[in-house]
Coordinates of C-alpha atoms and ligand atoms in Angstrom, one line a residue:
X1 CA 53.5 -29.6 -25.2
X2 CA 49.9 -29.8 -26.7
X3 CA 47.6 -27.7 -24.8
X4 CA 43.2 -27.8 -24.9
X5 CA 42.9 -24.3 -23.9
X6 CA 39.7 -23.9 -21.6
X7 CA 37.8 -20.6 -22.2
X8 CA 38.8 -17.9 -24.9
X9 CA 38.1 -14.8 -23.1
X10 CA 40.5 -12.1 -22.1
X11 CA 42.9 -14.3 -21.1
X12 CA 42.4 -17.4 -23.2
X13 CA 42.8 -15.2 -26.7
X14 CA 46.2 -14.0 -25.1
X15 CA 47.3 -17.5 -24.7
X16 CA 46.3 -18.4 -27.8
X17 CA 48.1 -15.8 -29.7
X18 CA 51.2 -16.1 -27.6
X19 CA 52.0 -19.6 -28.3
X20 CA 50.5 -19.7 -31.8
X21 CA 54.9 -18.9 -32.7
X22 CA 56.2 -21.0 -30.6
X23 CA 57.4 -24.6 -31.6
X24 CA 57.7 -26.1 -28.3
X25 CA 54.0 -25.2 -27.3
X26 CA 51.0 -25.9 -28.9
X27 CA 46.9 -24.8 -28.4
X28 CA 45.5 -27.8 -30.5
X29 CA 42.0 -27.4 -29.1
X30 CA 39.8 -24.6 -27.5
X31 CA 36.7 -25.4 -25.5
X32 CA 34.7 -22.1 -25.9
X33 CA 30.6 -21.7 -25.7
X34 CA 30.9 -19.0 -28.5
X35 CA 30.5 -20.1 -32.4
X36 CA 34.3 -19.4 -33.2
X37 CA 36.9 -20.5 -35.9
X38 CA 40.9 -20.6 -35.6
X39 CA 43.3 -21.1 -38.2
X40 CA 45.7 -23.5 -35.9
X41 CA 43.3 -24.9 -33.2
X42 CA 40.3 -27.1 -33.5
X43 CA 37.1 -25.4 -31.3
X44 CA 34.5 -27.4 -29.4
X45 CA 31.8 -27.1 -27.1
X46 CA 32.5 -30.4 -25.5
X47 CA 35.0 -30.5 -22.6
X48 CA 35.2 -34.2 -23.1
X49 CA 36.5 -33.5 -26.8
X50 CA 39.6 -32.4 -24.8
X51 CA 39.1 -35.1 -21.9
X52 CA 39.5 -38.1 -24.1
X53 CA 42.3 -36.5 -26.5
X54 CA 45.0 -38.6 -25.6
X55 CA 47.7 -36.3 -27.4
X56 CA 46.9 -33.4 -25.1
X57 CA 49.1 -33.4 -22.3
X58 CA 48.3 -30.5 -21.0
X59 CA 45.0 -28.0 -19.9
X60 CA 44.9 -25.0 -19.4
X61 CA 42.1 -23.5 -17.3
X62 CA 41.4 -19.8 -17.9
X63 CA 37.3 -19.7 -17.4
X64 CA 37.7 -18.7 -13.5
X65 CA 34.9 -19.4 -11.0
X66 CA 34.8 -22.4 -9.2
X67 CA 32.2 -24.3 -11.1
X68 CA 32.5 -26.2 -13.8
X69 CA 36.3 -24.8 -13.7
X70 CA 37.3 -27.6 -10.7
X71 CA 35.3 -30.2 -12.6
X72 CA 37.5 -30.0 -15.4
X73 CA 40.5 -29.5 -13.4
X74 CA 40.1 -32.5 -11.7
X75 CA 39.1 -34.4 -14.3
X76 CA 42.1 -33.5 -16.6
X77 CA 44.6 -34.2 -13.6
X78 CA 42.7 -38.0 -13.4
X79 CA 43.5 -38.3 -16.5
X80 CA 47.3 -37.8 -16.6
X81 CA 47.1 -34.5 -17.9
X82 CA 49.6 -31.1 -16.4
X83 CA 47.0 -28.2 -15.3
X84 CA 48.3 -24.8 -16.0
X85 CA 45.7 -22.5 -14.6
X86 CA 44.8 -18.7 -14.0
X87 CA 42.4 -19.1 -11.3
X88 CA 42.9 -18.1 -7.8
X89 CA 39.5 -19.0 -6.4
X90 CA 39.6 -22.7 -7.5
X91 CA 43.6 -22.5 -6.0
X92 CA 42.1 -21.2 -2.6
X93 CA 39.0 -23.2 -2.4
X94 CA 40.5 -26.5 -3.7
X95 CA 44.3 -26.9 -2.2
X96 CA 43.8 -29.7 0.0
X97 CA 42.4 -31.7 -3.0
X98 CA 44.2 -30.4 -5.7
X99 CA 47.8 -31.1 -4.8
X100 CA 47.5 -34.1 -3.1
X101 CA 45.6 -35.2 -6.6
X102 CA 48.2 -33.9 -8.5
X103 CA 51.3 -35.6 -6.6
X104 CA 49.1 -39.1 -6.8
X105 CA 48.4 -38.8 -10.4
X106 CA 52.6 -37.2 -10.6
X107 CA 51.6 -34.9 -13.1
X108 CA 52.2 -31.0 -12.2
X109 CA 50.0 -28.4 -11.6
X110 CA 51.2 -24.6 -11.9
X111 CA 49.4 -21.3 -11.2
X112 CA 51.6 -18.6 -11.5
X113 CA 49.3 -15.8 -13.6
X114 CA 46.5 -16.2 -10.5
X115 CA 48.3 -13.7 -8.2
X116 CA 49.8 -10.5 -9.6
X117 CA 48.8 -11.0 -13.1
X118 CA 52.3 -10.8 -15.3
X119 CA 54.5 -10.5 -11.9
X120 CA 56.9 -13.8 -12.0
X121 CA 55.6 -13.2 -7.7
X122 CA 54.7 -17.3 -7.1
X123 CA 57.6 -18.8 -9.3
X124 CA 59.9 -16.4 -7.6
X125 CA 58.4 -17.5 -4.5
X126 CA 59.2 -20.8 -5.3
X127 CA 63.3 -19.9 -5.5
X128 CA 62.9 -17.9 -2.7
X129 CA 61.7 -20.8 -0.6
X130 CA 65.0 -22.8 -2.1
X131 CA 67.3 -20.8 -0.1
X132 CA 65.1 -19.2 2.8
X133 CA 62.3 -19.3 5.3
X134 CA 59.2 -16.7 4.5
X135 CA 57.8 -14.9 7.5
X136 CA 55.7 -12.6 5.6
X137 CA 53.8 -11.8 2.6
X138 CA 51.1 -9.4 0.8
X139 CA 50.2 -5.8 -0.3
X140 CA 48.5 -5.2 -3.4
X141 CA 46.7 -7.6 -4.9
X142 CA 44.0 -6.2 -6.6
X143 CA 44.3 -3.7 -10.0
X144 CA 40.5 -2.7 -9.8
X145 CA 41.3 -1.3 -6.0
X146 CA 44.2 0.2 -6.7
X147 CA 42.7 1.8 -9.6
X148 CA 39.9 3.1 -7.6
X149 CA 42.2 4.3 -4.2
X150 CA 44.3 6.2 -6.6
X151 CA 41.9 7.6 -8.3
X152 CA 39.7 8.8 -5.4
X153 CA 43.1 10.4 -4.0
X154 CA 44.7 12.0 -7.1
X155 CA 41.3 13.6 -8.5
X156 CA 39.6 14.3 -5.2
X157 CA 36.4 12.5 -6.5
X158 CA 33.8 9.8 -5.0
X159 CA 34.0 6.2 -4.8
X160 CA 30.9 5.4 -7.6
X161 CA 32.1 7.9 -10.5
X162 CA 35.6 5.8 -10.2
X163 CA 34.0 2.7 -9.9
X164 CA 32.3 3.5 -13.6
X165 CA 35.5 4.6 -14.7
X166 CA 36.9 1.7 -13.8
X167 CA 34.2 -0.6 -15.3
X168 CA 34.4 1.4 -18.8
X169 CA 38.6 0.9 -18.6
X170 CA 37.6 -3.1 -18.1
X171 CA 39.5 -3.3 -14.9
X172 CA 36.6 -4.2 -12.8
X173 CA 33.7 -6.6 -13.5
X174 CA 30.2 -5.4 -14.2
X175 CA 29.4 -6.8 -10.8
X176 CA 32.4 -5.5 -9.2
X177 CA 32.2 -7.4 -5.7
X178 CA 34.7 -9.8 -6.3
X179 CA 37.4 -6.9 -6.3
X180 CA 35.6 -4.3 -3.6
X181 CA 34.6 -6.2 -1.4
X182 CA 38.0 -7.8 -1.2
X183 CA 37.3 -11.5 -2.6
X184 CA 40.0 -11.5 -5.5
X185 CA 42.8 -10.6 -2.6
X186 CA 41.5 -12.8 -0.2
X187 CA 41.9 -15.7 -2.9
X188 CA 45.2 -14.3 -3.7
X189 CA 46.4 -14.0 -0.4
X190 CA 45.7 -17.6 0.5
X191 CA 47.7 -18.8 -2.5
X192 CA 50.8 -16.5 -1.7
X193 CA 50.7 -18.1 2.0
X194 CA 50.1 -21.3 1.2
X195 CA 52.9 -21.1 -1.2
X196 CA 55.2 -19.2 1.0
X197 CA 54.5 -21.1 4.4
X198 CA 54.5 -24.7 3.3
X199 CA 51.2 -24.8 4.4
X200 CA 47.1 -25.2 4.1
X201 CA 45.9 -22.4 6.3
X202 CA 42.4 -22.8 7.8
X203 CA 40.3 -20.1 5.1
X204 CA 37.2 -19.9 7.0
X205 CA 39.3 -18.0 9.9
X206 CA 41.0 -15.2 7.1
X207 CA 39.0 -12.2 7.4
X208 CA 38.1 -9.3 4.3
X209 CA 37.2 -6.4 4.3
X210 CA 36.8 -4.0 1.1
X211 CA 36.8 -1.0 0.1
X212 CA 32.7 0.4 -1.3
X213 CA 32.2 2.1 1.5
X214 CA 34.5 4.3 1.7
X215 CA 34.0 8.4 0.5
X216 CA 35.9 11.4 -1.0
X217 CA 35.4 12.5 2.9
X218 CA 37.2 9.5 3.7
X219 CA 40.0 9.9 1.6
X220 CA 40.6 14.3 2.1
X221 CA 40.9 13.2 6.0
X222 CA 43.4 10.5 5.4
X223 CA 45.3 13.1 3.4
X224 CA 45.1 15.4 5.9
X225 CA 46.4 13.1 8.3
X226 CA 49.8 12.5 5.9
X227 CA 47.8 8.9 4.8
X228 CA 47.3 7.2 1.6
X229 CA 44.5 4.1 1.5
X230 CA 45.5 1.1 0.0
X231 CA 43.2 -2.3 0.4
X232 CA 46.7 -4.4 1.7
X233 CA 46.4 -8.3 2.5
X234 CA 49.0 -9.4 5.2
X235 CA 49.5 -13.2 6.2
X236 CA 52.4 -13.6 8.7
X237 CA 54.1 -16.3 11.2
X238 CA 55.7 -15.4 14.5
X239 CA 56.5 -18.7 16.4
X240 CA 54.4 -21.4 14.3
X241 CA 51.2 -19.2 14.6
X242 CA 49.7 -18.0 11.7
X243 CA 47.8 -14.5 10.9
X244 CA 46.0 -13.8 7.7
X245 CA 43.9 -11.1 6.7
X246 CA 42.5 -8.6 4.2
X247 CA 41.7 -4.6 4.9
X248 CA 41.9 -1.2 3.8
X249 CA 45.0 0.1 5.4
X250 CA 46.3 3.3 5.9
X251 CA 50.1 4.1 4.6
X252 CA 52.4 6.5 5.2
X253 CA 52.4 8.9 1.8
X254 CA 56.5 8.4 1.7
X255 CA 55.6 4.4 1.6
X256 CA 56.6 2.4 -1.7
X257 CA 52.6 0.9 -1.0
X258 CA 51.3 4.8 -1.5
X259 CA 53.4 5.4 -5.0
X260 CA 51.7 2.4 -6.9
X261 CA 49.2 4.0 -9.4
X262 CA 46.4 3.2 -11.6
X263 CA 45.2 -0.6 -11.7
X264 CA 49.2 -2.1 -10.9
X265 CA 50.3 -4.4 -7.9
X266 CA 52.7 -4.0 -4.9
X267 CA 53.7 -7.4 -3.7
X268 CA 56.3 -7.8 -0.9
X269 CA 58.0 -10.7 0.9
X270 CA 59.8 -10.9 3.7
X271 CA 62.9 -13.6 3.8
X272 CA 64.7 -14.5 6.6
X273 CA 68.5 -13.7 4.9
X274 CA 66.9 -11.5 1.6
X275 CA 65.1 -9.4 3.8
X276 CA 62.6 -7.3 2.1
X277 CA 61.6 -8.0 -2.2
X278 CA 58.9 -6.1 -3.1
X279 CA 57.4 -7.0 -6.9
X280 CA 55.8 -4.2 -9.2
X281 CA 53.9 -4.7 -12.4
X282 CA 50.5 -5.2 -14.2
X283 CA 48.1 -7.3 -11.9
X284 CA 45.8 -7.7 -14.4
X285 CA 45.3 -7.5 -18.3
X286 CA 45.1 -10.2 -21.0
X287 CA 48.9 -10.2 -22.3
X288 CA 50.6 -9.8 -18.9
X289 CA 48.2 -12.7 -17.4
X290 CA 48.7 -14.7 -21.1
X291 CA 52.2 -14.2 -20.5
X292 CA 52.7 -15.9 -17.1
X293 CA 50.4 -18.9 -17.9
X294 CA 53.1 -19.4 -20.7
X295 CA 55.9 -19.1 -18.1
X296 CA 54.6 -22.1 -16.7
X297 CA 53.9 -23.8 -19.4
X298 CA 57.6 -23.5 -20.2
X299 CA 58.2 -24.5 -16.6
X300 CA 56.4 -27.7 -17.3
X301 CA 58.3 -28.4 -20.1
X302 CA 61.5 -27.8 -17.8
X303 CA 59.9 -30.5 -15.6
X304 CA 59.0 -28.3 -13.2
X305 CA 56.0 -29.3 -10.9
X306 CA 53.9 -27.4 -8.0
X307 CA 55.8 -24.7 -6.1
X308 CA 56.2 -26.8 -2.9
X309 CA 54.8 -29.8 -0.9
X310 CA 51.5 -29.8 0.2
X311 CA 51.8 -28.9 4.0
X312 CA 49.9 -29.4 6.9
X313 CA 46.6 -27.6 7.7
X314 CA 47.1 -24.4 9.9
X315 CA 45.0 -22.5 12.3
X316 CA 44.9 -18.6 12.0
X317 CA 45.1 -16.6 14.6
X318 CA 44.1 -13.2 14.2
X319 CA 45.2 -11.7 17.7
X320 CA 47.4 -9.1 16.5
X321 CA 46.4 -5.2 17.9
X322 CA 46.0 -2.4 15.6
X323 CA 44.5 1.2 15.8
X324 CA 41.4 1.7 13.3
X325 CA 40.1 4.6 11.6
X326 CA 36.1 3.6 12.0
X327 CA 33.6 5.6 10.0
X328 CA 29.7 4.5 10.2
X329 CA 27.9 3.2 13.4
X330 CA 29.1 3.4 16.9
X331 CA 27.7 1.4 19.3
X332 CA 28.9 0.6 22.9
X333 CA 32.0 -2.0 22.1
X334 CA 33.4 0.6 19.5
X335 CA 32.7 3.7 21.8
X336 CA 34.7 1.6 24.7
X337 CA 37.3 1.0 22.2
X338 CA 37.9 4.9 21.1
X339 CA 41.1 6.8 21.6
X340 CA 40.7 10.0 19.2
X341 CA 38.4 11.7 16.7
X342 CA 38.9 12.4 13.0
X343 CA 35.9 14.7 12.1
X344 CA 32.5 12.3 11.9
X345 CA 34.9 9.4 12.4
X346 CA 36.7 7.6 15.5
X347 CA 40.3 5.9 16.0
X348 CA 40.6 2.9 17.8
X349 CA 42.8 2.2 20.7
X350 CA 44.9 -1.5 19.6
X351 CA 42.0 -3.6 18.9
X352 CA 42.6 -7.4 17.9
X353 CA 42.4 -7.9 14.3
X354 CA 39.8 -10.7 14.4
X355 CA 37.5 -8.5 17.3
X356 CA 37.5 -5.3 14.6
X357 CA 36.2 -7.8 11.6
X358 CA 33.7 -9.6 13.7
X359 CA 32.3 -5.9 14.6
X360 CA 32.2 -5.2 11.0
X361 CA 30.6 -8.2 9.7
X362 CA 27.7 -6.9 12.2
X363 CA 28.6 -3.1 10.9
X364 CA 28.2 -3.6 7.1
X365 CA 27.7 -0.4 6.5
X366 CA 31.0 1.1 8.4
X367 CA 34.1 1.8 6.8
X368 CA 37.2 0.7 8.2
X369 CA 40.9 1.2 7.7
X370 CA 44.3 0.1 9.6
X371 CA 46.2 2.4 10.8
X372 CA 50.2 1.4 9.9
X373 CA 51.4 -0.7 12.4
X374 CA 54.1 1.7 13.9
X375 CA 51.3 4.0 15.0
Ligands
HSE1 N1 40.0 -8.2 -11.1 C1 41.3 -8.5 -10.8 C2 42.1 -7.2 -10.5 C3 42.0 -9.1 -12.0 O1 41.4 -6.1 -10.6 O2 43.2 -7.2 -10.0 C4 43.2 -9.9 -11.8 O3 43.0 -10.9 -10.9

C-alpha cells in the first residue's frame, strides 16, 4: 500500500513513524503547510501532488475539520483511491455522500481511530454486527471530559483550573468547545450508530449538551448524593424508533462508567445474544490514534471495505423520560416540572429528553445532568 499522508500533526507524525518499518505499508508523500524534510517520504504543499500520483493508492486524512478535509476526501475517493481517515466530524457531517461515493467508485473507506482513539470499538463493531443485532451504544467518548469530571471529583477543585490543566496536558484544544460543549461526542456518537444500526440517522434531531457549566458545588452535591458525573452519549432502538443523544449524566459511584479515570474512554454495546461489551483504553493521543489508522490500513490490505451498507435515513425520536438535576434559571415550565431540591438546585420529575434540551438551548447558562435511568 502506498499512502499520501494528509497533515503531520499529532497524529500524522505517529502514522508516519509507525509504518516507516513496515514492508507492506508505505507513506511516500506528506501534504503538510510546515517547511519539513523526511528521510523516506517526499513533502509538498500541493494536495494535487498526491491527487495526480497514480502510484498512491491510498490517503489518509488526519487534518480534521470539515473543510478542506471533505474536499480531499472526496476528491481522492473520485479518483480510485482507499480513504483511511481519523476524522469524526467529516464521518458525521458527510455519511450520506461519503459511502454511497465510495461503493460507486468500489474503493473502501475505513475510520476506525475517529471514535475511541486506539480502542479496536468500530472494527469490533463491525464483527459484532456479523453475528448479532445492536440495540444500544455509547458512554465515554471524550478524553478531555473525562479528564476534567475526574479531576473536579477526585481533587475537589473547579471546572476552569482543570480545564488549564487539561490544556497544559494537550488533552483539550486551546479553544476547548469542541470537547465541553459536547461536539467531539456528538460526532462520535453518530458514527457508532450509524455503524451499529445500519443506518443514516437524521443529526439535526441529536441533541448535546456539555459539561462548562458545571461547578465544584455541582460536583460535592452529586457526591453527596452517592453520584459520579460523566458526560455519556446514548443512541438506542426499541421497535424501529430511534433515540440519540448527548448529556452529562449522573452514575451510580459502584458503576464501571464512574471508575474510568484521567482522559480514557468507556464504550459499551449492547447485542442481542453478547449482551453487554464494554471497551476501555486511551481515547485520545498520537500513538494509540496512529495505531488504529494502521489497523485499517492493514484491513484494507485484507480487502476489507466500510463497516456496513449504507442504510436508510432515520428519524430520532427523543421521547424517552428522565429525572434531571437542573442548576441555573428556573422559570415556570421547569418549576411545573420539579419533584425535589438539592441545595440551590432542582430534580425534575420524568421529563422527555428532547423537552429538557429544548429548555436548555433557551437556558444556556443552566447546568444539567441525567439522573440514571433506574431512578
Ligand atoms: N479531543 C478529543 C478527546 C480527542 O478529548 O477525546 C480525540 O477525539
Amino acid at each position: 500500500m502506498r499512502i499520501g499522508l494528509l497533515g503531520f500533526g499529532t497524529v500524522g507524525k505517529g502514522v508516519y513513524e509507525l509504518t516507516a518499518p513496515r514492508n507492506d505499508i508505505q507513506v511516500v508523500k506528506v501534504l503538510c503547510r510546515r517547511e519539513l524534510t523526511l528521510p523516506d517520504a517526499q513533502v509538498t504543499h500541493d494536495f494535487n501532488d498526491i491527487l495526480n500520483d497514480d502510484t498512491i493508492d491510498t490517503v489518509v486524512e488526519v487534518i480534521g475539520g470539515l473543510h478542506p478535509a471533505w474536499e480531499y476526501v472526496k476528491a481522492a475517493i473520485e479518483a480510485g483511491k482507499n480513504v483511511v481517515t481519523a476524522n469524526k466530524a467529516l464521518v458525521a457531517h458527510y455519511y450520506d455522500e461519503l459511502l454511497p461515493l465510495a461503493n460507486a467508485k468500489g474503493v473502501s473507506v475505513r475510520c476506525t481511530a475517529s471514535v475511541g482513539g486506539g480502542i479496536g470499538w468500530l472494527s469490533e463493531l463491525e464483527r459484532v454486527r456479523r453475528c448479532e443485532t445492536v440495540s444500544r451504544v455509547g458512554g465515554i467518548m471524550n478524553g478531555t471530559c473525562n479528564y476534567i469530571l475526574d479531576s473536579m471529583t477526585r481533587l475537589d477543585l473547579e471546572y476552569a483550573d482543570v480545564l488549564r490543566n487539561a490544556q497544559v496536558l494537550g488533552y483539550a484544544e486551546a479553544d476547548p468547545s469542541t470537547d465541553v460543549d459536547g461536539i467531539d461526542t456528538w460526532h462520535k456518537l453518530i458514527v457508532s450508530a450509524n455503524i451499529a444500526f445500519g443506518i443514516s440517522l437524521d443529526i439535526d434531531a441529536i441533541p448535546a449538551a456539555g459539561i462548562s457549566k458545571i461547578t465544584r458545588d455541582d460536583v460535592a452535591m452529586f457526591r453527596r448524593k452517592g453520584y459520579t458525573c460523566k458526560l455519556m452519549s446514548a443512541a438506542q432502538v426499541a421497535e424501529g424508533f430511534y433515540s440519540a443523544y448527548v448529556q452529562p449524566t449522573l452514575v451510580e459511584n459502584g458503576a464501571l462508567e464512574a471508575a474510568v479515570p484521567m482522559n480514557y474512554n468507556l464504550i459499551t454495546l449492547q447485542g442481542n445474544t453478547s449482551g453487554r461489551q464494554s471497551f476501555f483504553g486511551q481515547g485520545a493521543g498520537r500513538y494509540p490514534t496512529a495505531y488504529n489508522v494502521v489497523q485499517d490500513c492493514v484491513d484494507i490490505l485484507a480487502g476489507r471495505g466500510f463497516y456496513c451498507p449504507y442504510g436508510v435515513k432515520v428519524a430520532v425520536l427523543n421521547d424517552k423520560r428522565l429525572r434531571y438535576y437542573v442548576r441555573g434559571a428556573k422559570d415556570a415550565w421547569l418549576q411545573s416540572q420539579k419533584q425535589e431540591s438539592w441545595g440551590e438546585a432542582i430534580v425534575t420529575k420524568p421529563v422527555r429528553v428532547d423537552e429538557m434540551h429544548a429548555w436548555l438551548k433557551k437556558n444556556p447558562d443552566a447546568f444539567i445532568a441525567a439522573l440514571p435511568e433506574k431512578n
